[in-house]
PDB file of C-alpha atoms in Angstrom:
ATOM      1  CA  UNK A 891      34.135-135.936  27.049  1.00 51.00           C
ATOM      2  CA  UNK A 892      35.394-132.489  28.068  1.00 54.00           C
ATOM      3  CA  UNK A 893      38.675-134.057  29.165  1.00 57.00           C
ATOM      4  CA  UNK A 894      39.276-135.376  25.624  1.00 53.00           C
ATOM      5  CA  UNK A 895      38.581-132.100  23.805  1.00 51.00           C
ATOM      6  CA  UNK A 896      41.796-130.329  24.812  1.00 47.00           C
ATOM      7  CA  UNK A 897      44.192-133.189  23.873  1.00 47.00           C
ATOM      8  CA  UNK A 898      42.364-133.669  20.567  1.00 47.00           C
ATOM      9  CA  UNK A 899      42.696-129.955  19.817  1.00 45.00           C
ATOM     10  CA  UNK A 900      46.454-130.068  20.451  1.00 46.00           C
ATOM     11  CA  UNK A 901      46.786-133.187  18.290  1.00 45.00           C
ATOM     12  CA  UNK A 902      44.902-131.516  15.435  1.00 48.00           C
ATOM     13  CA  UNK A 903      47.083-128.389  15.671  1.00 46.00           C
ATOM     14  CA  UNK A 904      50.265-130.482  15.754  1.00 47.00           C
ATOM     15  CA  UNK A 905      49.278-132.552  12.724  1.00 48.00           C
ATOM     16  CA  UNK A 906      48.083-129.482  10.815  1.00 50.00           C
ATOM     17  CA  UNK A 907      51.280-127.523  11.425  1.00 50.00           C
ATOM     18  CA  UNK A 908      53.488-130.465  10.507  1.00 49.00           C
ATOM     19  CA  UNK A 909      51.794-131.033   7.175  1.00 47.00           C
ATOM     20  CA  UNK A 910      52.512-127.581   5.727  1.00 50.00           C
ATOM     21  CA  UNK A 911      55.008-127.619   2.901  1.00 49.00           C
ATOM     22  CA  UNK A 912      56.444-124.711   0.940  1.00 50.00           C
ATOM     23  CA  UNK A 913      55.124-124.712  -2.627  1.00 48.00           C
ATOM     24  CA  UNK A 914      57.724-123.273  -5.004  1.00 51.00           C
ATOM     25  CA  UNK A 915      56.426-122.500  -8.486  1.00 55.00           C
ATOM     26  CA  UNK A 916      59.904-121.265  -9.432  1.00 55.00           C
ATOM     27  CA  UNK A 917      62.667-123.721 -10.339  1.00 51.00           C
ATOM     28  CA  UNK A 918      65.638-123.883  -7.979  1.00 50.00           C
ATOM     29  CA  UNK A 919      67.628-120.644  -7.887  1.00 53.00           C
ATOM     30  CA  UNK A 920      70.686-122.334  -9.398  1.00 53.00           C
ATOM     31  CA  UNK A 921      68.683-123.141 -12.560  1.00 71.00           C
ATOM     32  CA  UNK A 922      67.354-119.589 -12.816  1.00 79.00           C
ATOM     33  CA  UNK A 923      70.869-118.187 -12.529  1.00 82.00           C
ATOM     34  CA  UNK A 924      71.938-120.028 -15.683  1.00 85.00           C
ATOM     35  CA  UNK A 925      71.704-118.100 -18.971  1.00 86.00           C
ATOM     36  CA  UNK A 926      68.343-118.474 -20.710  1.00 84.00           C
ATOM     37  CA  UNK A 927      69.330-121.092 -23.288  1.00 89.00           C
ATOM     38  CA  UNK A 928      72.080-122.809 -21.327  1.00 90.00           C
ATOM     39  CA  UNK A 929      72.096-126.525 -22.269  1.00 91.00           C
ATOM     40  CA  UNK A 930      72.823-127.284 -18.605  1.00 91.00           C
ATOM     41  CA  UNK A 931      69.262-126.417 -17.642  1.00 92.00           C
ATOM     42  CA  UNK A 932      67.134-129.363 -16.562  1.00 93.00           C
ATOM     43  CA  UNK A 933      65.468-131.240 -19.439  1.00 95.00           C
ATOM     44  CA  UNK A 934      61.723-131.342 -18.800  1.00 95.00           C
ATOM     45  CA  UNK A 935      60.674-133.372 -21.836  1.00 96.00           C
ATOM     46  CA  UNK A 936      61.894-134.590 -25.198  1.00 98.00           C
ATOM     47  CA  UNK A 937      59.525-133.969 -28.097  1.00 96.00           C
ATOM     48  CA  UNK A 938      59.329-135.846 -31.368  1.00 97.00           C
ATOM     49  CA  UNK A 939      57.204-134.955 -34.381  1.00 96.00           C
ATOM     50  CA  UNK A 940      55.375-132.202 -32.489  1.00 96.00           C
ATOM     51  CA  UNK A 941      53.324-129.822 -34.617  1.00 96.00           C
ATOM     52  CA  UNK A 942      53.146-126.146 -33.706  1.00 97.00           C
ATOM     53  CA  UNK A 943      52.975-122.544 -34.854  1.00 96.00           C
ATOM     54  CA  UNK A 944      55.935-120.154 -34.911  1.00 98.00           C
ATOM     55  CA  UNK A 945      55.458-116.877 -33.081  1.00 96.00           C
ATOM     56  CA  UNK A 946      57.628-113.858 -32.306  1.00 93.00           C
ATOM     57  CA  UNK A 947      57.708-112.162 -28.900  1.00 80.00           C
ATOM     58  CA  UNK A 948      60.076-109.399 -27.806  1.00 76.00           C
ATOM     59  CA  UNK A 949      62.888-110.438 -30.109  1.00 84.00           C
ATOM     60  CA  UNK A 950      62.463-114.148 -29.406  1.00 90.00           C
ATOM     61  CA  UNK A 951      61.035-116.840 -31.640  1.00 96.00           C
ATOM     62  CA  UNK A 952      58.772-119.412 -30.058  1.00 96.00           C
ATOM     63  CA  UNK A 953      56.811-122.470 -31.140  1.00 97.00           C
ATOM     64  CA  UNK A 954      53.395-122.961 -29.537  1.00 95.00           C
ATOM     65  CA  UNK A 955      51.730-126.364 -29.378  1.00 96.00           C
ATOM     66  CA  UNK A 956      48.113-126.904 -28.321  1.00 91.00           C
ATOM     67  CA  UNK A 957      47.536-129.760 -25.895  1.00 85.00           C
ATOM     68  CA  UNK A 958      45.231-132.567 -27.113  1.00 84.00           C
ATOM     69  CA  UNK A 959      41.932-132.880 -25.275  1.00 83.00           C
ATOM     70  CA  UNK A 960      41.982-129.304 -23.982  1.00 82.00           C
ATOM     71  CA  UNK A 961      40.674-126.016 -25.304  1.00 78.00           C
ATOM     72  CA  UNK A 962      42.928-123.627 -23.390  1.00 81.00           C
ATOM     73  CA  UNK A 963      46.235-125.398 -22.713  1.00 89.00           C
ATOM     74  CA  UNK A 964      49.337-124.543 -24.684  1.00 93.00           C
ATOM     75  CA  UNK A 965      53.034-125.338 -24.400  1.00 94.00           C
ATOM     76  CA  UNK A 966      55.241-122.563 -25.758  1.00 94.00           C
ATOM     77  CA  UNK A 967      58.894-123.311 -26.408  1.00 95.00           C
ATOM     78  CA  UNK A 968      61.150-120.243 -26.543  1.00 94.00           C
ATOM     79  CA  UNK A 969      63.479-121.387 -29.325  1.00 97.00           C
ATOM     80  CA  UNK A 970      67.144-121.084 -28.460  1.00 95.00           C
ATOM     81  CA  UNK A 971      68.546-121.184 -32.011  1.00 95.00           C
ATOM     82  CA  UNK A 972      65.847-120.816 -34.632  1.00 97.00           C
ATOM     83  CA  UNK A 973      67.182-121.478 -38.153  1.00 97.00           C
ATOM     84  CA  UNK A 974      66.691-118.380 -40.354  1.00 96.00           C
ATOM     85  CA  UNK A 975      64.527-120.307 -42.810  1.00 95.00           C
ATOM     86  CA  UNK A 976      61.843-120.783 -40.108  1.00 96.00           C
ATOM     87  CA  UNK A 977      61.801-117.232 -38.735  1.00 96.00           C
ATOM     88  CA  UNK A 978      58.355-116.533 -40.182  1.00 95.00           C
ATOM     89  CA  UNK A 979      55.573-115.590 -37.774  1.00 95.00           C
ATOM     90  CA  UNK A 980      52.571-117.907 -38.182  1.00 96.00           C
ATOM     91  CA  UNK A 981      54.450-120.730 -39.942  1.00 96.00           C
ATOM     92  CA  UNK A 982      53.258-124.261 -39.191  1.00 97.00           C
ATOM     93  CA  UNK A 983      56.149-126.568 -38.317  1.00 98.00           C
ATOM     94  CA  UNK A 984      56.896-130.118 -37.230  1.00 98.00           C
ATOM     95  CA  UNK A 985      59.855-130.391 -34.879  1.00 98.00           C
ATOM     96  CA  UNK A 986      61.939-132.532 -32.534  1.00 98.00           C
ATOM     97  CA  UNK A 987      63.885-131.244 -29.575  1.00 98.00           C
ATOM     98  CA  UNK A 988      64.137-130.844 -25.835  1.00 98.00           C
ATOM     99  CA  UNK A 989      62.110-128.609 -23.562  1.00 96.00           C
ATOM    100  CA  UNK A 990      64.346-127.129 -20.870  1.00 95.00           C
ATOM    101  CA  UNK A 991      63.366-125.566 -17.567  1.00 92.00           C
ATOM    102  CA  UNK A 992      62.123-121.987 -17.943  1.00 89.00           C
ATOM    103  CA  UNK A 993      62.287-119.153 -15.424  1.00 83.00           C
ATOM    104  CA  UNK A 994      59.710-116.400 -16.033  1.00 74.00           C
ATOM    105  CA  UNK A 995      61.097-113.089 -17.229  1.00 66.00           C
ATOM    106  CA  UNK A 996      59.341-110.465 -15.142  1.00 56.00           C
ATOM    107  CA  UNK A 997      60.703-107.625 -17.275  1.00 53.00           C
ATOM    108  CA  UNK A 998      59.382-108.931 -20.605  1.00 59.00           C
ATOM    109  CA  UNK A 999      55.808-109.557 -19.515  1.00 60.00           C
ATOM    110  CA  UNK A1000      54.852-111.402 -22.692  1.00 60.00           C
ATOM    111  CA  UNK A1001      57.157-114.273 -21.736  1.00 69.00           C
ATOM    112  CA  UNK A1002      55.156-114.783 -18.550  1.00 70.00           C
ATOM    113  CA  UNK A1003      52.110-117.049 -19.051  1.00 72.00           C
ATOM    114  CA  UNK A1004      49.139-114.981 -20.191  1.00 74.00           C
ATOM    115  CA  UNK A1005      46.454-117.531 -19.219  1.00 75.00           C
ATOM    116  CA  UNK A1006      46.294-120.450 -16.757  1.00 79.00           C
ATOM    117  CA  UNK A1007      46.833-123.214 -19.317  1.00 85.00           C
ATOM    118  CA  UNK A1008      49.959-121.678 -20.876  1.00 87.00           C
ATOM    119  CA  UNK A1009      53.353-123.169 -20.003  1.00 91.00           C
ATOM    120  CA  UNK A1010      56.744-121.879 -21.177  1.00 91.00           C
ATOM    121  CA  UNK A1011      59.967-123.823 -21.705  1.00 93.00           C
ATOM    122  CA  UNK A1012      63.220-123.109 -23.493  1.00 94.00           C
ATOM    123  CA  UNK A1013      63.326-125.226 -26.643  1.00 97.00           C
ATOM    124  CA  UNK A1014      66.501-126.741 -28.059  1.00 98.00           C
ATOM    125  CA  UNK A1015      65.622-127.931 -31.572  1.00 98.00           C
ATOM    126  CA  UNK A1016      67.195-131.038 -33.102  1.00 98.00           C
ATOM    127  CA  UNK A1017      65.024-131.062 -36.240  1.00 98.00           C
ATOM    128  CA  UNK A1018      62.417-128.774 -37.789  1.00 98.00           C
ATOM    129  CA  UNK A1019      60.523-128.568 -41.078  1.00 97.00           C
ATOM    130  CA  UNK A1020      57.482-126.766 -42.473  1.00 96.00           C
ATOM    131  CA  UNK A1021      54.182-128.629 -42.467  1.00 94.00           C
ATOM    132  CA  UNK A1022      50.675-128.134 -43.839  1.00 86.00           C
ATOM    133  CA  UNK A1023      48.826-129.921 -41.041  1.00 73.00           C
ATOM    134  CA  UNK A1024      47.965-128.613 -37.613  1.00 64.00           C
TER     135      UNK A1024
END
């Protein structure tokens, strides 16, 4: 039994070391080097008839959408070209568009997620209108 312990230890170390993988929370550097609202950024999701609330953070308009079935998860789209008519903090809107890959802005801390369930994307709108429902 003692003769088996050493080979088993080496096998466990070998398998353990080989299974480590780097976990990158940041998108690839090439995506982060693109300007914030560059349409060439990777499309994460297309949204249709999403309902959210307009907010304003550090000179940027955003639309936040709560995630169904959760109490603390929120997708916030930093709007790339918000039409003037909808630049009203707290407005309820229905919108279509594309969420694009977002790289956290470490200078403007409020564009970094403030709680674990908050996710940021850049949002390219294709349609937007005011709504009464939420």
